Amino acid sequence: MDEKRLEQLEQEIVRLKARVDQLERQPVKEPQMEPASSVTRPAVRPAFVKKTRTPIVKKARTRDEWENVLATVWLPRIGAVFAAIGAIFLFSYASLAGLISPAVRIGSGVVIGLLVMGLGELQYEKKRRDLGVGLVATGTIVSLAALFAGMALYQFYPPLLAFFLEIVVLAIAYGLMLWMRSTALLVLVSITGFLLPFLQLTDEPNIFLFLLYEVFLFTALLFAVLRLKAVKAYPVTAAVFFLALVFGSLTVNFETRPLIDEITLLGSSFIAYLGLAYVGTKLPIPYNYPSWIAGGFVLLSLSVVDWPFAYGLAILFALIAYAVANQTKDAWQNGVGHVGILFAISQVPVDPLSFGDQFCSILYALFIAGLWFIKRQQVPHQRFFGILVYVMFVLYTIGTYETYRFNNQSYAVAVFGLTLATTAFIILLVRTHGEVMWKKYWQIVLFFAAAGVFVTYTLIVMELPFYATLDQTDRSTTLSVAYILLSFVLVAIGRIRAAAAWRLSGLLLLSVSAVKLLLFDLSFLSLIQKAFVFIGFGIVAFVISRTYFKKRES
């Protein structure tokens, strides 16, 4: 049985070997390629991987690193400034000693400055970056100082030619600055441009050329700020141009200047505002405050030129500021527009102590109400901005009231404007007192509201027709009675609306009335007036107290 089984297995093995030999002798068929499909397969979407930012920990510099930074970075910069100052002193000494003529001094100063700039470029190519930047800055200062001296001190050439020559030198420095990508050189060129104004050392300041020079420099530097992404140099460049605008404004304000100077001043400030507003959107900065300050310089220029239609230009500028806010998505630019509207109201050409002068108070009141209730063109913290303007408006109304009273003129229109603003303030607090934004500042806001109501109510009483005919004693009595009645009304409103703020305001005003009666009215009122006022105060106090007792019993 086993032998038979073995024979079967041997036969199966032989058959399997023959089958394998047959398969090995067959040719291998190449795999057929599938026809390419005309339909593009969608790309495989990678799985979402959450990016984790590793915190950057700045290592503290060692003593050797600090030494290296001081020697290779700050020392060349400080040396550039001192070398430039020393060169100026050397030229001054040579001039006083008569060693060189003025023409040789100016020409050699320009040539030496350009050579030093070329030496700085050479050092930069040799990988000595900070040393090269310092030498370029030194050469720029020396060349510009020599050119300016030739115009201002020796009158070798007119200011217009000096303008073009200095533009050439600044263009060379500007090109080197972009090539070196140096923020430090950008700051130095900014400061150098301001140190050479056409207002200094000249008998007749040329505002037109001076501001034109600064506008060219300012535009080029802003372009460099964008190219280099120089966030730190951005406010320095703006501040330097602001100083130029200050000098121009002072000259136009204190001297009789031609119309072209006034137009140049206004145009320069407007260019500063638009340029800074645009550049601020291209830089990674949270707040573009230089552009807001530039908006203030536009309004300063409008006040300096003192044109009769300046209020119209201020309104136009406010509309431009609102448009800039919409384009740049910078809500703070709306604040620039708000200030422009306030400035426009202050510049309305009206005669002092006139109906038109008081009518401006109504415009202020409408503007204040708009800050609280109009939702378009909102600025961050606009309600608090409106409260600040309201407080200033109240102080302004109190200050101007005495002037009208001294001239025996009615102040009713201005009081009506203050009444509109105060009413809008009360409506605002009634509608929004439960909002979260008031919780932290509710006591302060309520204090301003109470003070505004007190001032407004006092001026209303003092503008009553019969008040002007009363003597001093009767006027004081009238005010005391009016305060007592107002306190009663406030407590009554607080009881009806179940609002503690109204009730507390009424009680506070009643307390103020009591102090006034004891410290002021008691000293000079007649007996009948004292009796009338004190009895009235006592009745109101008992009535108010009775309402509180009824509430406690119920």
XYZ file of C-alpha atoms in Angstrom, residues 170 173-179 181-183 185-187 189-190 216-231 233-234 237 279 283:
37
model
C 20.074 113.029 -2.472
C 22.292 108.659 -1.587
C 18.783 107.382 -2.209
C 19.998 104.859 -4.787
C 22.743 103.638 -2.462
C 20.214 103.365 0.346
C 17.960 101.076 -1.700
C 20.918 99.040 -2.924
C 18.732 98.065 1.971
C 19.726 100.103 4.993
C 17.069 101.435 7.375
C 20.728 105.225 6.100
C 17.060 105.912 5.436
C 16.742 107.644 8.815
C 18.842 110.792 4.830
C 15.507 111.872 6.332
C 10.227 115.510 -3.122
C 12.336 114.122 -0.289
C 9.284 112.924 1.631
C 7.831 111.123 -1.404
C 11.121 109.373 -2.166
C 11.575 108.328 1.451
C 8.056 106.908 1.684
C 8.766 104.859 -1.432
C 11.948 103.611 0.233
C 10.008 102.744 3.386
C 7.715 100.555 1.283
C 10.590 98.918 -0.565
C 12.545 98.189 2.612
C 9.513 97.504 4.826
C 11.185 99.851 7.300
C 8.539 100.010 10.021
C 11.931 104.405 9.964
C 8.329 105.201 8.992
C 10.322 110.061 8.183
C 1.802 103.729 3.235
C 3.151 98.160 6.492
